[in-house]
mmCIF file of C-alpha atoms in Angstrom:
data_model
loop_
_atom_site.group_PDB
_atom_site.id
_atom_site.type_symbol
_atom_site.label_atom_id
_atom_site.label_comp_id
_atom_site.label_asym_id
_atom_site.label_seq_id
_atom_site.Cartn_x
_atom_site.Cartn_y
_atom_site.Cartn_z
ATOM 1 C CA UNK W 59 0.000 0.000 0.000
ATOM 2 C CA UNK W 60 1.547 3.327 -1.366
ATOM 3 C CA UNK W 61 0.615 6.092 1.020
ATOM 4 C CA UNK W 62 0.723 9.705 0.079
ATOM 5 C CA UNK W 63 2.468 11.898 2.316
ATOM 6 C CA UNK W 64 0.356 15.210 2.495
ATOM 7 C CA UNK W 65 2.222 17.748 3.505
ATOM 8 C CA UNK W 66 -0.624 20.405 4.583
ATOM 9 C CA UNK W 67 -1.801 17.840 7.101
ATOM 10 C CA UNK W 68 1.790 17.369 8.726
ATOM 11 C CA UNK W 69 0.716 21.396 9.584
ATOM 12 C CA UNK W 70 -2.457 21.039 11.273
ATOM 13 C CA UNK W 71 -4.230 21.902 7.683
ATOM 14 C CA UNK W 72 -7.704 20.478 6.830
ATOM 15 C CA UNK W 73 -6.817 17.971 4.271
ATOM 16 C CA UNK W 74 -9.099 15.694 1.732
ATOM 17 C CA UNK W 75 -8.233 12.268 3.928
ATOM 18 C CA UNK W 76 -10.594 11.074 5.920
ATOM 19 C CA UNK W 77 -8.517 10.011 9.307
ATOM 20 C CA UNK W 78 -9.349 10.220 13.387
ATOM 21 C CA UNK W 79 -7.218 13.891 13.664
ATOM 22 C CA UNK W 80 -9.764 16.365 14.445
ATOM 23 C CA UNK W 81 -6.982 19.087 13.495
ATOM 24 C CA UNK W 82 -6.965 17.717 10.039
ATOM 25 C CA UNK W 83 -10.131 15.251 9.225
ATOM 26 C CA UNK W 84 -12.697 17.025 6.719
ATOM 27 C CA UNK W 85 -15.573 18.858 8.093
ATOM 28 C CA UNK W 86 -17.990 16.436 6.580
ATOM 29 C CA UNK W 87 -20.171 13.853 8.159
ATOM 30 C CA UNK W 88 -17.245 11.177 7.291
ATOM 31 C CA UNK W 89 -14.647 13.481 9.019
ATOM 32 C CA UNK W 90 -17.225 13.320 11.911
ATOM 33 C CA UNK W 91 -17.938 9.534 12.364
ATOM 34 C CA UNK W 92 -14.113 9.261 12.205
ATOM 35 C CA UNK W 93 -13.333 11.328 15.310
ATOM 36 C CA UNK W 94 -16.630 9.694 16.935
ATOM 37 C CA UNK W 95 -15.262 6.097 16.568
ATOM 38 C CA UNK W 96 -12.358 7.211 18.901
ATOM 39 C CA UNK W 97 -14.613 7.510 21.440
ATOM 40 C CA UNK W 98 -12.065 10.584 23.030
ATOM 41 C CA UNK W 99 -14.429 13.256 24.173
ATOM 42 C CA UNK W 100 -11.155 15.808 24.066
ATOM 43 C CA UNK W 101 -10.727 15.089 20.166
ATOM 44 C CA UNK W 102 -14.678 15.384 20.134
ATOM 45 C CA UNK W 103 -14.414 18.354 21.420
ATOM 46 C CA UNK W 104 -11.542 19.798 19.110
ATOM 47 C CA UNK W 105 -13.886 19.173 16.216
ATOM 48 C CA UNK W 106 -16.598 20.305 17.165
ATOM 49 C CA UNK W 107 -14.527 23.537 17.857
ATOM 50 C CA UNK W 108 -13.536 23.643 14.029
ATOM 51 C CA UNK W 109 -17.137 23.405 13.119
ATOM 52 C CA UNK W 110 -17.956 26.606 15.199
ATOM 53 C CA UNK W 111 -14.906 28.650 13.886
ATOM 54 C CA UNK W 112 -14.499 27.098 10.343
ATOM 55 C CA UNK W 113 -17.775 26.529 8.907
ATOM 56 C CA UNK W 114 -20.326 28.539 11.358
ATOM 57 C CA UNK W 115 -17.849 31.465 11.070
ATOM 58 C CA UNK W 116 -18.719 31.787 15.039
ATOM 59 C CA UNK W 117 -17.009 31.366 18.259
ATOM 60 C CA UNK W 118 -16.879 29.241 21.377
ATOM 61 C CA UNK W 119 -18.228 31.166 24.436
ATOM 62 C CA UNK W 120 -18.101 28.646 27.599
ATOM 63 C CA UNK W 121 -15.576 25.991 26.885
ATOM 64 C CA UNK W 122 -17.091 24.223 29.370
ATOM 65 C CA UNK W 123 -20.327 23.565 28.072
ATOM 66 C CA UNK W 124 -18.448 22.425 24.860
ATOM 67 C CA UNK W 125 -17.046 19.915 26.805
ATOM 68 C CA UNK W 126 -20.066 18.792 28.344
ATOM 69 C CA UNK W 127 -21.586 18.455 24.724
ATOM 70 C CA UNK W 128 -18.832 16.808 23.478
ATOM 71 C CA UNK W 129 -19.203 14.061 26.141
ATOM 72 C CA UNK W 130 -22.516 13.000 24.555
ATOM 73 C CA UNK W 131 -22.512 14.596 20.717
ATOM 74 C CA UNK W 132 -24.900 13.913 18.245
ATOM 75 C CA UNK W 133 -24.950 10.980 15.783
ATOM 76 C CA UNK W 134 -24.469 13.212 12.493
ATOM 77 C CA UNK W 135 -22.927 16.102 11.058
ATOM 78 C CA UNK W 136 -26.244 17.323 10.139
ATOM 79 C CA UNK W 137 -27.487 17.296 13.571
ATOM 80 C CA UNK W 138 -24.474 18.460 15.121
ATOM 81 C CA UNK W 139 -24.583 21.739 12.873
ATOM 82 C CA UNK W 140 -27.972 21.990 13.817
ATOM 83 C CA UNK W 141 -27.756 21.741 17.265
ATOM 84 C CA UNK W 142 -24.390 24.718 17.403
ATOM 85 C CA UNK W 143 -26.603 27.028 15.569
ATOM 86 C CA UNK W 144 -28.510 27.130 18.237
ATOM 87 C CA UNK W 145 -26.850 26.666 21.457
ATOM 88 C CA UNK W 146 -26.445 29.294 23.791
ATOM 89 C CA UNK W 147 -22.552 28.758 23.742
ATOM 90 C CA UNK W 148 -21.743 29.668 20.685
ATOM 91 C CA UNK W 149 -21.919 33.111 19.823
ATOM 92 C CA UNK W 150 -22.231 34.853 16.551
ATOM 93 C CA UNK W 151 -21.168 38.426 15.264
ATOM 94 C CA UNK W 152 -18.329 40.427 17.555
ATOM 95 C CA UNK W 153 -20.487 41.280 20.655
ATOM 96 C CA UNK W 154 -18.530 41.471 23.217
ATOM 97 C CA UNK W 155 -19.928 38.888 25.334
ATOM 98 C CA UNK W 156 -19.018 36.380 22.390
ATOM 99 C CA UNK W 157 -14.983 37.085 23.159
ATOM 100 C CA UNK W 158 -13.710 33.726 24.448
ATOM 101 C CA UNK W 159 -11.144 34.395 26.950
ATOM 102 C CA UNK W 160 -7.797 34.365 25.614
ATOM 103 C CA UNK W 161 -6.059 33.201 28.774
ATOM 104 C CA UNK W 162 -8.137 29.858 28.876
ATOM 105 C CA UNK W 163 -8.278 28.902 24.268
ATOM 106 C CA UNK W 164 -6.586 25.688 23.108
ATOM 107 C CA UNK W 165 -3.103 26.362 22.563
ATOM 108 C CA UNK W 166 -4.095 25.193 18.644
ATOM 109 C CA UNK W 167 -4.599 26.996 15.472
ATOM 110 C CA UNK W 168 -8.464 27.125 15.512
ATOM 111 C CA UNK W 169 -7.519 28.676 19.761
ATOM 112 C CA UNK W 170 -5.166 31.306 17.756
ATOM 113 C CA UNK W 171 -8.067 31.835 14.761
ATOM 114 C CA UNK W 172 -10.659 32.588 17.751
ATOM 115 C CA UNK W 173 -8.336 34.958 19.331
ATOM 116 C CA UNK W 174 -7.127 36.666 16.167
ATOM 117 C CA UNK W 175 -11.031 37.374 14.934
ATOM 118 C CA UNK W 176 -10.952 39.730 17.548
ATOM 119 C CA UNK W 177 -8.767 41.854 16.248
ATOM 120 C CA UNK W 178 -7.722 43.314 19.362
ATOM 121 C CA UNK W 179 -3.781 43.657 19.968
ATOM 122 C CA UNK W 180 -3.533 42.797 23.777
ATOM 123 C CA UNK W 181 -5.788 39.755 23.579
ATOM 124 C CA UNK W 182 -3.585 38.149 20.919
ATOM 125 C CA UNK W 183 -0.428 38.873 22.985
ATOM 126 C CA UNK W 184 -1.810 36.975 26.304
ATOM 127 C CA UNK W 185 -2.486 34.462 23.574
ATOM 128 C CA UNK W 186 0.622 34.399 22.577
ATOM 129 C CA UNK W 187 2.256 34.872 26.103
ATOM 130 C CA UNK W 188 1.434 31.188 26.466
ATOM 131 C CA UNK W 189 2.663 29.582 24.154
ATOM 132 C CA UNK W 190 5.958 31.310 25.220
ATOM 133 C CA UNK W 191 5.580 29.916 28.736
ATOM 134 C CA UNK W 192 4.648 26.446 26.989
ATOM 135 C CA UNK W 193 7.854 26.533 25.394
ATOM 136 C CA UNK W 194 9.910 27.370 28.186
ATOM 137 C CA UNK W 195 10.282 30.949 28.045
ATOM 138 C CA UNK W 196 9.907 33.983 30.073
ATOM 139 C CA UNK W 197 8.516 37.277 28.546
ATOM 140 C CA UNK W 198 10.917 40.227 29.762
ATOM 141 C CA UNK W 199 10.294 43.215 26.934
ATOM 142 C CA UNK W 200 6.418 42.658 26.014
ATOM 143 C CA UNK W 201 6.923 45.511 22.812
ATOM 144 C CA UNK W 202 8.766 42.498 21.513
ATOM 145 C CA UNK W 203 5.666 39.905 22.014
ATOM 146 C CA UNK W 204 3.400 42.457 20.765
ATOM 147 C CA UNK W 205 5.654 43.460 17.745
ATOM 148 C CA UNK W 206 5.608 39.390 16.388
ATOM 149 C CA UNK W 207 1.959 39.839 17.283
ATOM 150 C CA UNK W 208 1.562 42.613 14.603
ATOM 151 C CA UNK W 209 3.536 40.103 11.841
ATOM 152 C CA UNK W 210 1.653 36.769 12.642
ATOM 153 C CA UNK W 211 -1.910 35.224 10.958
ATOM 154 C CA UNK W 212 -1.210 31.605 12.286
ATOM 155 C CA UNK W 213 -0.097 29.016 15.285
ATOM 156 C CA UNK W 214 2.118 27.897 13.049
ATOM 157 C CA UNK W 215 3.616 31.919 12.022
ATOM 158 C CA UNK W 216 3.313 32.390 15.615
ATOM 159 C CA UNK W 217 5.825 29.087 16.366
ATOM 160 C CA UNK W 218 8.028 29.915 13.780
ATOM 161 C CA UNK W 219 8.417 33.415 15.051
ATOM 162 C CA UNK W 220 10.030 31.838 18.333
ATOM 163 C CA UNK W 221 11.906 29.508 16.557
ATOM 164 C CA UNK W 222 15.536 31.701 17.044
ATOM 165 C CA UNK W 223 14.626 32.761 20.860
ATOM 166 C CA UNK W 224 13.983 36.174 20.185
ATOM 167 C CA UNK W 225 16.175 38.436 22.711
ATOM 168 C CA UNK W 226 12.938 39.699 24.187
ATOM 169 C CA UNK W 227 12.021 36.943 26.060
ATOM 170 C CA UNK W 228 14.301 34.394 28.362
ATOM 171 C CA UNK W 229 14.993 30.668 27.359
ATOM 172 C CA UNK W 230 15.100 28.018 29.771
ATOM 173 C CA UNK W 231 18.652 25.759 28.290
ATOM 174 C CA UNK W 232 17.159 22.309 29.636
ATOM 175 C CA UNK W 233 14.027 22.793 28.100
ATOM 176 C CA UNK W 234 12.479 19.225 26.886
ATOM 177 C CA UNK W 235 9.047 18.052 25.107
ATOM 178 C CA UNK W 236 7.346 16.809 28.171
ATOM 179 C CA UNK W 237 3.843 16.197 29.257
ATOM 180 C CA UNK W 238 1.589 18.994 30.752
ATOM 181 C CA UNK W 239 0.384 19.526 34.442
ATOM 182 C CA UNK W 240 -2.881 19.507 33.221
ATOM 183 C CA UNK W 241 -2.830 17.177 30.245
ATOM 184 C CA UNK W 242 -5.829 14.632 29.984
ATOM 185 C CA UNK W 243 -5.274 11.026 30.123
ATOM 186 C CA UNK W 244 -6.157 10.754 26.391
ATOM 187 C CA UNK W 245 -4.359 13.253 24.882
ATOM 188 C CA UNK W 246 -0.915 11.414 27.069
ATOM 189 C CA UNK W 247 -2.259 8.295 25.966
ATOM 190 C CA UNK W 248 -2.339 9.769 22.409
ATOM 191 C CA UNK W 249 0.749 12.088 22.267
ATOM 192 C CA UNK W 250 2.938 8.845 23.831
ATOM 193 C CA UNK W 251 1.721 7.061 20.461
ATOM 194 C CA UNK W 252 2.589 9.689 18.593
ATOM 195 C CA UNK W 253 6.550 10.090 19.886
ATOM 196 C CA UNK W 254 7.077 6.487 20.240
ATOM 197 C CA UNK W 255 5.538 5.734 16.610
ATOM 198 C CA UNK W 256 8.088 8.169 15.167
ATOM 199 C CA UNK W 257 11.350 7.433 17.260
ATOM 200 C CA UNK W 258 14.470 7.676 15.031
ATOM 201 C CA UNK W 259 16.470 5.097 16.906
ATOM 202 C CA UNK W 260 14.891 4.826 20.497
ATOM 203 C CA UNK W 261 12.844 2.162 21.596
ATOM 204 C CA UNK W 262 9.949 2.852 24.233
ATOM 205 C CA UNK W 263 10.238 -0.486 25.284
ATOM 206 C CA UNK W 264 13.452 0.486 26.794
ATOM 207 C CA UNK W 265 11.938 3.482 28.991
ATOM 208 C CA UNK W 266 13.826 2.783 32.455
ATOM 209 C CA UNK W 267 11.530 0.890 34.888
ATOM 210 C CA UNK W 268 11.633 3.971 37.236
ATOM 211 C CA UNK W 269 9.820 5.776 34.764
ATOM 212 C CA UNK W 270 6.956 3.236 33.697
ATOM 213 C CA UNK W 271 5.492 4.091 37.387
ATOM 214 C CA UNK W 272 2.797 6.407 35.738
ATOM 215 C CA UNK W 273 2.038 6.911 32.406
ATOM 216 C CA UNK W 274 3.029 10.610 33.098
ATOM 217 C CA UNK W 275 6.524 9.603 33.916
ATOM 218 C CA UNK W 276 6.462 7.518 30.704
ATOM 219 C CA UNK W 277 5.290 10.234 28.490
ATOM 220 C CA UNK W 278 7.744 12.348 30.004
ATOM 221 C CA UNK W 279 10.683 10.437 29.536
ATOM 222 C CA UNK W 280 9.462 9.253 25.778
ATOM 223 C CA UNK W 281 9.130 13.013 24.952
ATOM 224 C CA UNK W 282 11.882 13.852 25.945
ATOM 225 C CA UNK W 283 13.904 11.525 23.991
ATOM 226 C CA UNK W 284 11.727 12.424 21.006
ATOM 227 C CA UNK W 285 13.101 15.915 21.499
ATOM 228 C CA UNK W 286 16.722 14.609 21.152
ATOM 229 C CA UNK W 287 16.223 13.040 18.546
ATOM 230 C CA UNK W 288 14.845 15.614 16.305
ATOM 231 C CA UNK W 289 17.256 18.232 16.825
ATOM 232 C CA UNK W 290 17.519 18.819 20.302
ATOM 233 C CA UNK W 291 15.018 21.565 20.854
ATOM 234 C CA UNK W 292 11.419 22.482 21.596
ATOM 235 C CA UNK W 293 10.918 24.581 18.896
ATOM 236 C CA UNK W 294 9.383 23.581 16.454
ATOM 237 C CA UNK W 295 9.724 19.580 18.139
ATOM 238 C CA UNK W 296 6.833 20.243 20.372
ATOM 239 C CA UNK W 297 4.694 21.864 18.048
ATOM 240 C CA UNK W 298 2.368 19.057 15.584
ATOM 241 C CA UNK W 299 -0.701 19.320 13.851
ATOM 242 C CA UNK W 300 -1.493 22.718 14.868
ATOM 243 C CA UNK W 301 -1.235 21.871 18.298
ATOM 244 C CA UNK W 302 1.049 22.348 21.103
ATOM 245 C CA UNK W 303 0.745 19.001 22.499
ATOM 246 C CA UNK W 304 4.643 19.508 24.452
ATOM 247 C CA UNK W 305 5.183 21.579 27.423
ATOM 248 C CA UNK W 306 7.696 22.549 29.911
ATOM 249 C CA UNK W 307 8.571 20.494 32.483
ATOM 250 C CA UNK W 308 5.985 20.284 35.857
ATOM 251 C CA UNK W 309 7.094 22.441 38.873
ATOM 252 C CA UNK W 310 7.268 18.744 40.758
ATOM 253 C CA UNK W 311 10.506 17.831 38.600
ATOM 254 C CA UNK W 312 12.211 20.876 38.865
ATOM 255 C CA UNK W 313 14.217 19.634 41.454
ATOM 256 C CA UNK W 314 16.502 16.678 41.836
ATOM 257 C CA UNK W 315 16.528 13.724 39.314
ATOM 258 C CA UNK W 316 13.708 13.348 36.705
ATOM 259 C CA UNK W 317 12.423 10.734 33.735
ATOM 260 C CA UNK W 318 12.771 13.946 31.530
ATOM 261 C CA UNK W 319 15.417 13.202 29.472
ATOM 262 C CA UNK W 320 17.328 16.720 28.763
ATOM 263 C CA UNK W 321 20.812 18.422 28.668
ATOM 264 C CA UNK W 322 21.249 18.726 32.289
ATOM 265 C CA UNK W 323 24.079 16.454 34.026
ATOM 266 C CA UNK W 324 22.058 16.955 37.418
ATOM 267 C CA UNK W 325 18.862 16.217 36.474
ATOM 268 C CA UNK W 326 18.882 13.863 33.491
ATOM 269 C CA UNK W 327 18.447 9.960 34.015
ATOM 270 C CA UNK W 328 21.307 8.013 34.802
ATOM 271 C CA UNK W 329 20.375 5.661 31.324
ATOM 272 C CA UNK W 330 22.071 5.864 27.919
ATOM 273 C CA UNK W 331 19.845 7.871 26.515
ATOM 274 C CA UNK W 332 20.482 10.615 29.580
ATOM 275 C CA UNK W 333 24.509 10.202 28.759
ATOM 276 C CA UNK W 334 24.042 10.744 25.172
ATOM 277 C CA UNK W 335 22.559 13.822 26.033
ATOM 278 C CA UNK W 336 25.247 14.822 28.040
ATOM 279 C CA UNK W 337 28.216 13.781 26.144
ATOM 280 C CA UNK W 338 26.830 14.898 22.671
ATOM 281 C CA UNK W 339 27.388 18.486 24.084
ATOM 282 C CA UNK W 340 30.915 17.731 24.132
ATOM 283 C CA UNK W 341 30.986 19.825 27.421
ATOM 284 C CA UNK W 342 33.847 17.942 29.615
ATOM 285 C CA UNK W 343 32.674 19.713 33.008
ATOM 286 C CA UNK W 344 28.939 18.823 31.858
ATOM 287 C CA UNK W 345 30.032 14.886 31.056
ATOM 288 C CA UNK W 346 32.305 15.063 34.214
ATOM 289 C CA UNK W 347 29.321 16.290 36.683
ATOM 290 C CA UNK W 348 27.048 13.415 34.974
ATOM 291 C CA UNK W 349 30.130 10.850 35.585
ATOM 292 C CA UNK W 350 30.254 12.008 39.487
ATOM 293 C CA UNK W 351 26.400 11.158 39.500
ATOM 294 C CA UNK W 352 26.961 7.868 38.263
ATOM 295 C CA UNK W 353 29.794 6.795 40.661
ATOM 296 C CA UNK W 354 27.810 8.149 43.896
ATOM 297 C CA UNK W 355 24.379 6.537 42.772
ATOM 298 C CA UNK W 356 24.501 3.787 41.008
ATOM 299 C CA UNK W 357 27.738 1.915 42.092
ATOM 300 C CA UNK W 358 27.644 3.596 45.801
ATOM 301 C CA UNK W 359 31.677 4.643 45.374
ATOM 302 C CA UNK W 360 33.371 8.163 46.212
ATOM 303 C CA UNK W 361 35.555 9.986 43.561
ATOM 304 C CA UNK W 362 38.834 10.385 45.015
ATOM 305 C CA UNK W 363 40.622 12.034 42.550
ATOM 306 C CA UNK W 364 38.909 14.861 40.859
ATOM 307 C CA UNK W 365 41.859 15.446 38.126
ATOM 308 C CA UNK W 366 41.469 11.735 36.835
ATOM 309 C CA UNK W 367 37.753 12.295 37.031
ATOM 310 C CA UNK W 368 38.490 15.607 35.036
ATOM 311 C CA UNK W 369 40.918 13.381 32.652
ATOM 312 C CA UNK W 370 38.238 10.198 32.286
ATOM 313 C CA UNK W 371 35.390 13.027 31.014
ATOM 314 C CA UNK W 372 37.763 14.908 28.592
ATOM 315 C CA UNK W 373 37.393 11.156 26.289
ATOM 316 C CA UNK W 374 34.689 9.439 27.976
ATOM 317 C CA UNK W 375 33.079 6.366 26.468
ATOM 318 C CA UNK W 376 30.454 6.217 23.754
ATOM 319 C CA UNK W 377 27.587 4.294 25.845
ATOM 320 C CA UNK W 378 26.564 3.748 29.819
ATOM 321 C CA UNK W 379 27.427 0.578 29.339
ATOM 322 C CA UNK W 380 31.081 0.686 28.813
ATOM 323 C CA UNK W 381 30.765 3.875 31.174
#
């Protein structure tokens, strides 16, 4: 079977293939049934969403009671337009009291399109304030934020724009693709798919049994990895489909040893994938503070010589196995 690789879908655009992606299925009563087979209300829900914005031309006041609807939707495209024309959550026109709030939209493209309707300068830039924070950074000259603001029509202009780590805002080094405080257990379940489907050389078979605990710890440490392996960064790693499906890391692993696999010798996992993140940066103190981890933790032994140690990391080892 010969499949075509379509190139506006790998973006989050509506294409003419019939698949369970909300982001990308058709808005016709096939697209529907598709998403509805999943039986996920949250990819209900992001349909249902592109309905309102995309073919309505309206907007999503109460995400909420889209939710709730989404939990128990109608059996056909037909009566799901029907219904959205007239429910009291979905606003038409540019009344004020239509605005959806731009603190609490779906970091996705149809979340951006809502925002960017209402043509209103500040709303876009706490809009796009988040997806800042989502990828690790720290707004510290907001004429910058608003100036990409000004040049943007689209999530994806909007990632691309943050793609260099403009000046006016503050990067976090360690950043990694990792799963969200608040993430649903479908979208993990989904996303972990997703970056385990399309490892370049990692198996998630071999996530370390600390980290198979929870499927957050899981997700975190497959993510991670799937960061690595596609360059290194977060941007544009953690951005698919139109969706920012990645975060930063939770405030509970900010501290100490983590199954978020990233550039930092004190927090990384003492497994081969957490030493070829260390070692690729070809950062001898880096390598050397990883090494120290690795005698005191895993074989219970003191360094006694910190020269040697110094030495050993200058030409360490290709794998933690020979380590």
């Amino acid at each position: 079977t010969l499949t075509r690789v379509d190139e506006g879908s790998s973006q989050g655009v509506p294409s003419c293939v019939v698949t369970k992606d909300p982001s990308t299925t058709p808005l016709t009563d096939e697209g529907f049934q598709a998403v509805l087979s999943m039986g996920v209300v949250a990819r209900t829900v992001e349909f249902i969403r592109r309905v309102v914005v995309e073919m309505l031309g309206a907007m999503v006041s109460d995400e909420s009671q889209l939710s709730s609807f989404a939990s128990s939707p109608p059996g056909s495209m037909y009566d799901l337009t029907q219904l959205l024309s007239e429910a009291s959550w979905v606003c038409f026109g540019n009344a004020t009291v239509c605005l959806p709030d731009p603190k609490s939209l779906p970091l996705t493209d149809t979340g951006f399109q809502q925002v960017s309707s209402q043509q209103n300068e500040t709303r876009l830039a706490e809009f796009a304030l988040r997806v800042v924070e989502h990828f690790g950074g720290q707004v510290v000259d907001p004429s910058g934020l608003l100036e990409l603001c000004r040049n943007v029509t689209s999530l994806v202009d909007l990632v691309s724009g943050l793609e260099s780590r403009p000046a006016w805002a503050a990067w976090e080094d360690a950043a990694a693709c990792i799963a969200k405080d608040d993430a649903d257990s479908s979208s993990v379940a989904l996303t972990l798919e997703y970056a385990c489907l399309y490892m370049n050389a990692f198996s998630c078979a071999s996530i370390p049994d600390q980290c198979t605990s929870s499927v957050m710890d899981s997700m975190d440490y497959a993510l991670s990895v799937y960061t690595l392996e596609h360059g290194g960064e977060v941007l544009p790693t953690c951005y698919f489909q139109g969706t920012l499906i990645f975060a930063r890391p939770r405030v509970v692993q900010l501290v100490g040893p983590t199954c978020v696999v990233s550039k930092d010798p004190l927090t990384t996992p003492l497994t081969d994938e957490g030493y070829q993140a260390i070692i690729t940066q070809q950062d001898t103190e880096q390598t050397a503070s990883f090494i120290h981890r690795v005698v005191d933790e895993r074989l219970n032994a003191t360094i006694v010589d910190a020269s040697e140690l110094a030495m050993f990391a200058a030409s360490p080892p290709s794998s933690m196995y020979d380590l």
